[in-house]
XYZ file of C-alpha atoms in Angstrom:
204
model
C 225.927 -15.086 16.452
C 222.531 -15.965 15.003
C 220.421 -13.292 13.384
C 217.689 -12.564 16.438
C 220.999 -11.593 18.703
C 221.456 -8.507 15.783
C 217.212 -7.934 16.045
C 218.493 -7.947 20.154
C 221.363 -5.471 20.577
C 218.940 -3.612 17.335
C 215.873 -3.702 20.065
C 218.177 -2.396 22.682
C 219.214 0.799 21.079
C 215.818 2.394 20.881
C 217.314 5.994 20.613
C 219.492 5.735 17.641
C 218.738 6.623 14.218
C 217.274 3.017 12.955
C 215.113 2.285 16.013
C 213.632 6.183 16.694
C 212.670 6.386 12.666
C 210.822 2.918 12.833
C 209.090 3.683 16.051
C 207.486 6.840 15.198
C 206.536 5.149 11.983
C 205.099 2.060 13.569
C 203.272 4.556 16.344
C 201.661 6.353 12.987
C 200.514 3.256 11.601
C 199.610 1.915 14.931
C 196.834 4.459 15.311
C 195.011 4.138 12.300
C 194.226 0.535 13.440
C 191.092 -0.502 16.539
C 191.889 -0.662 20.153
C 192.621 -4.580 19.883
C 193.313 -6.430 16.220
C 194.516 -9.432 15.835
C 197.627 -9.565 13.831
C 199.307 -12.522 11.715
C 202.816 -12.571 12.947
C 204.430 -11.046 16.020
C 206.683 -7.323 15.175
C 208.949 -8.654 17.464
C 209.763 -12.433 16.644
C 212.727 -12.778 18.737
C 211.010 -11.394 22.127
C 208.357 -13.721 20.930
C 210.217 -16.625 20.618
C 212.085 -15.848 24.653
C 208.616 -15.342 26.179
C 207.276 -18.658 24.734
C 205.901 -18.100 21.272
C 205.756 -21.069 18.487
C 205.359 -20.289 14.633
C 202.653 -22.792 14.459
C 198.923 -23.606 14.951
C 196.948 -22.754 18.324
C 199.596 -19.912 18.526
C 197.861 -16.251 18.137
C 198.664 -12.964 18.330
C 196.830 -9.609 19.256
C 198.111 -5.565 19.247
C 196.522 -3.743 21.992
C 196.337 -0.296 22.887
C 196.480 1.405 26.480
C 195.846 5.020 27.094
C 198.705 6.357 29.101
C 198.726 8.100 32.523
C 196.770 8.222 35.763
C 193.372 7.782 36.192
C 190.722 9.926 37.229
C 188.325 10.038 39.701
C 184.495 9.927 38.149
C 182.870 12.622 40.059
C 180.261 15.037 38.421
C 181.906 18.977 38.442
C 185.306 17.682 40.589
C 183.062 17.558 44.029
C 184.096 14.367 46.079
C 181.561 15.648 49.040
C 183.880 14.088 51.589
C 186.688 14.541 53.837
C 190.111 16.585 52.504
C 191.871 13.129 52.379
C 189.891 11.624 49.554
C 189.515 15.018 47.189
C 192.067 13.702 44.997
C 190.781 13.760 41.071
C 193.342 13.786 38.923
C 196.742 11.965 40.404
C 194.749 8.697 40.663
C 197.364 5.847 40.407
C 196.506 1.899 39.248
C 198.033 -0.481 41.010
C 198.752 -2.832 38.019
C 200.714 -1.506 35.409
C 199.383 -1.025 31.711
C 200.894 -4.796 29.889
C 198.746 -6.524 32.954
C 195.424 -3.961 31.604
C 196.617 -4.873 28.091
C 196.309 -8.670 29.015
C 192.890 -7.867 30.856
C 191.265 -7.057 27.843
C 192.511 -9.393 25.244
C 191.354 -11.818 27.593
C 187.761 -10.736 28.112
C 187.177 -10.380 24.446
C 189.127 -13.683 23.731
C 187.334 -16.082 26.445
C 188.079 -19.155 24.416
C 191.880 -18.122 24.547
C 194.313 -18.619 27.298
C 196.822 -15.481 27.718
C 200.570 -17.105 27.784
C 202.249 -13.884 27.864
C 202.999 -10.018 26.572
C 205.627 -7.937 25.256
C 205.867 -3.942 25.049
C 206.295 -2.975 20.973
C 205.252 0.766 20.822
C 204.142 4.105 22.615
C 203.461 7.617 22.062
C 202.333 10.517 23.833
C 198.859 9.437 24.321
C 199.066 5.394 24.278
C 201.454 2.560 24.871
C 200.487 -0.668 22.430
C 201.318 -4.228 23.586
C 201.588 -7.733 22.010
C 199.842 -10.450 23.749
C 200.403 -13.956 23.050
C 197.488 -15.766 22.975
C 197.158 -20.040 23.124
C 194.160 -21.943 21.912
C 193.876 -25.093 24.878
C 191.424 -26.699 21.858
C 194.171 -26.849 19.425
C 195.620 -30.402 18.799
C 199.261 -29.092 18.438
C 198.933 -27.677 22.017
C 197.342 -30.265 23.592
C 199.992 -33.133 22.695
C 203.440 -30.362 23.330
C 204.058 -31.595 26.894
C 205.515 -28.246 27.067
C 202.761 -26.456 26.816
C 199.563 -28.676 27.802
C 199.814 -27.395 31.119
C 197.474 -24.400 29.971
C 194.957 -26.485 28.645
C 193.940 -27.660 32.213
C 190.583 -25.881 33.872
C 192.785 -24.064 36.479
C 194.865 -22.276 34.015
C 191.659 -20.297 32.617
C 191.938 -16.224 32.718
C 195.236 -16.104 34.212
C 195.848 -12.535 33.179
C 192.703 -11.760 35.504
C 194.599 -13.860 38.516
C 197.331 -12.153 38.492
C 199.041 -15.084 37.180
C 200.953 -14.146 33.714
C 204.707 -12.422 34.598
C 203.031 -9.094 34.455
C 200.125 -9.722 36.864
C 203.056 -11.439 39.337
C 205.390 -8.027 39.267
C 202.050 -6.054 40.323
C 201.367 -8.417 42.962
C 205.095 -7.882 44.083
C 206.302 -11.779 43.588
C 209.348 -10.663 41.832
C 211.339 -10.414 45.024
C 212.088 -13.708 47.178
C 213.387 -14.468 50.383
C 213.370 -11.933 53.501
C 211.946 -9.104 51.114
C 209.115 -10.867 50.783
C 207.828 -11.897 53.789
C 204.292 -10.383 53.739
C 203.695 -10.692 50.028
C 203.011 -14.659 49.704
C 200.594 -16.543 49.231
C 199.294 -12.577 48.738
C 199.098 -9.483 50.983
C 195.664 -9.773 51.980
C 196.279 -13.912 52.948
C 199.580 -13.011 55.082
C 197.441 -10.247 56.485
C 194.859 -12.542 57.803
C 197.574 -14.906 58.877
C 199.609 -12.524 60.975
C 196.078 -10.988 62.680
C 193.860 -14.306 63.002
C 193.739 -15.430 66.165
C 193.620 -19.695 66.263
C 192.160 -20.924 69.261
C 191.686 -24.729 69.944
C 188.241 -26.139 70.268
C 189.276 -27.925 73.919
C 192.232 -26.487 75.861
């Protein structure tokens, strides 16, 4: 039993003593730092390591913050002027959960960067922080791993905006397969246009 299966079955146990001390410790340090830093070495080296993460060059690392809950609606004084359906202000859901927003803006800041993938490390009562693992496609050591030079390519560029990292495919609903997901690939609005398009033949 090699020493990340202990920082494992460690990293599973987040209520005991150990795991609940170092948390609220992290979260305290955590919040004394900006939104998004960049950080030498992952705080989580085995998750790392599962979700694709080298100890070498091209291979970098960034802490982001998200502020938890809903969203609100941005209307001056609470007053939608509309119909009772859209009053709503307060219990304004996202459809993409907060690693995929996480992603989002590591990305944006990062353009030169290609998002490989994200782990959760922290939260608190106001914010949940994330580690994203970021690739450089420029970076000899990535370009000759035939492991990993698929991300170099043009068509892997902002995948975290594509929905295309493992976050942005669970808010897209592509965990599921077969009969569950019928109207969820190539994407709901695509099956929607297949299953209401009518295809007529130019001579019949």
């Amino acid at each position: 039993m090699g020493g990340t299966s202990f920082i494992n079955e460690i990293w599973r146990k987040k209520q005991s003593d150990i795991m609940s001390f170092l948390l609220q410790i992290r979260a305290w340090e955590y919040r004394h730092f900006s939104t998004i830093s960049r950080i030498k070495k992952p705080s989580r080296p085995e998750k790392a390591k599962r979700l694709g993460y080298k100890s070498k060059q091209g291979f970098i690392i960034y802490r982001v913050r998200v502020r938890r809950g809903d969203r609100k609606k941005p209307v001056p004084k609470g007053i939608t002027s509309g119909k009772p359906k859209r009053h709503g202000i307060n219990q304004m859901k996202f459809k993409r959960n907060k690693k995929s927003v996480a992603e989002e803006r590591v990305g944006k800041i990062c353009r030169n960067l290609r998002v490989l993938n994200s782990y959760w490390i922290n939260q608190d009562s106001f914010f949940k922080y994330f580690e994203i693992i970021l690739v450089d496609p420029n970076h000899k050591n990535i370009r000759r791993s035939f492991r990993l030079n698929w991300i170099c390519s043009p068509v892997s560029k902002h995948r975290e905006l594509r929905g295309k990292t493992s976050s942005g495919r669970k808010g897209r609903g592509l965990r599921k397969k077969g009969h569950r997901a019928n109207k969820l690939r190539p994407s709901i609005k695509s099956s929607w246009k297949r299953n209401n398009r009518l295809n007529l033949w130019k001579y019949r």
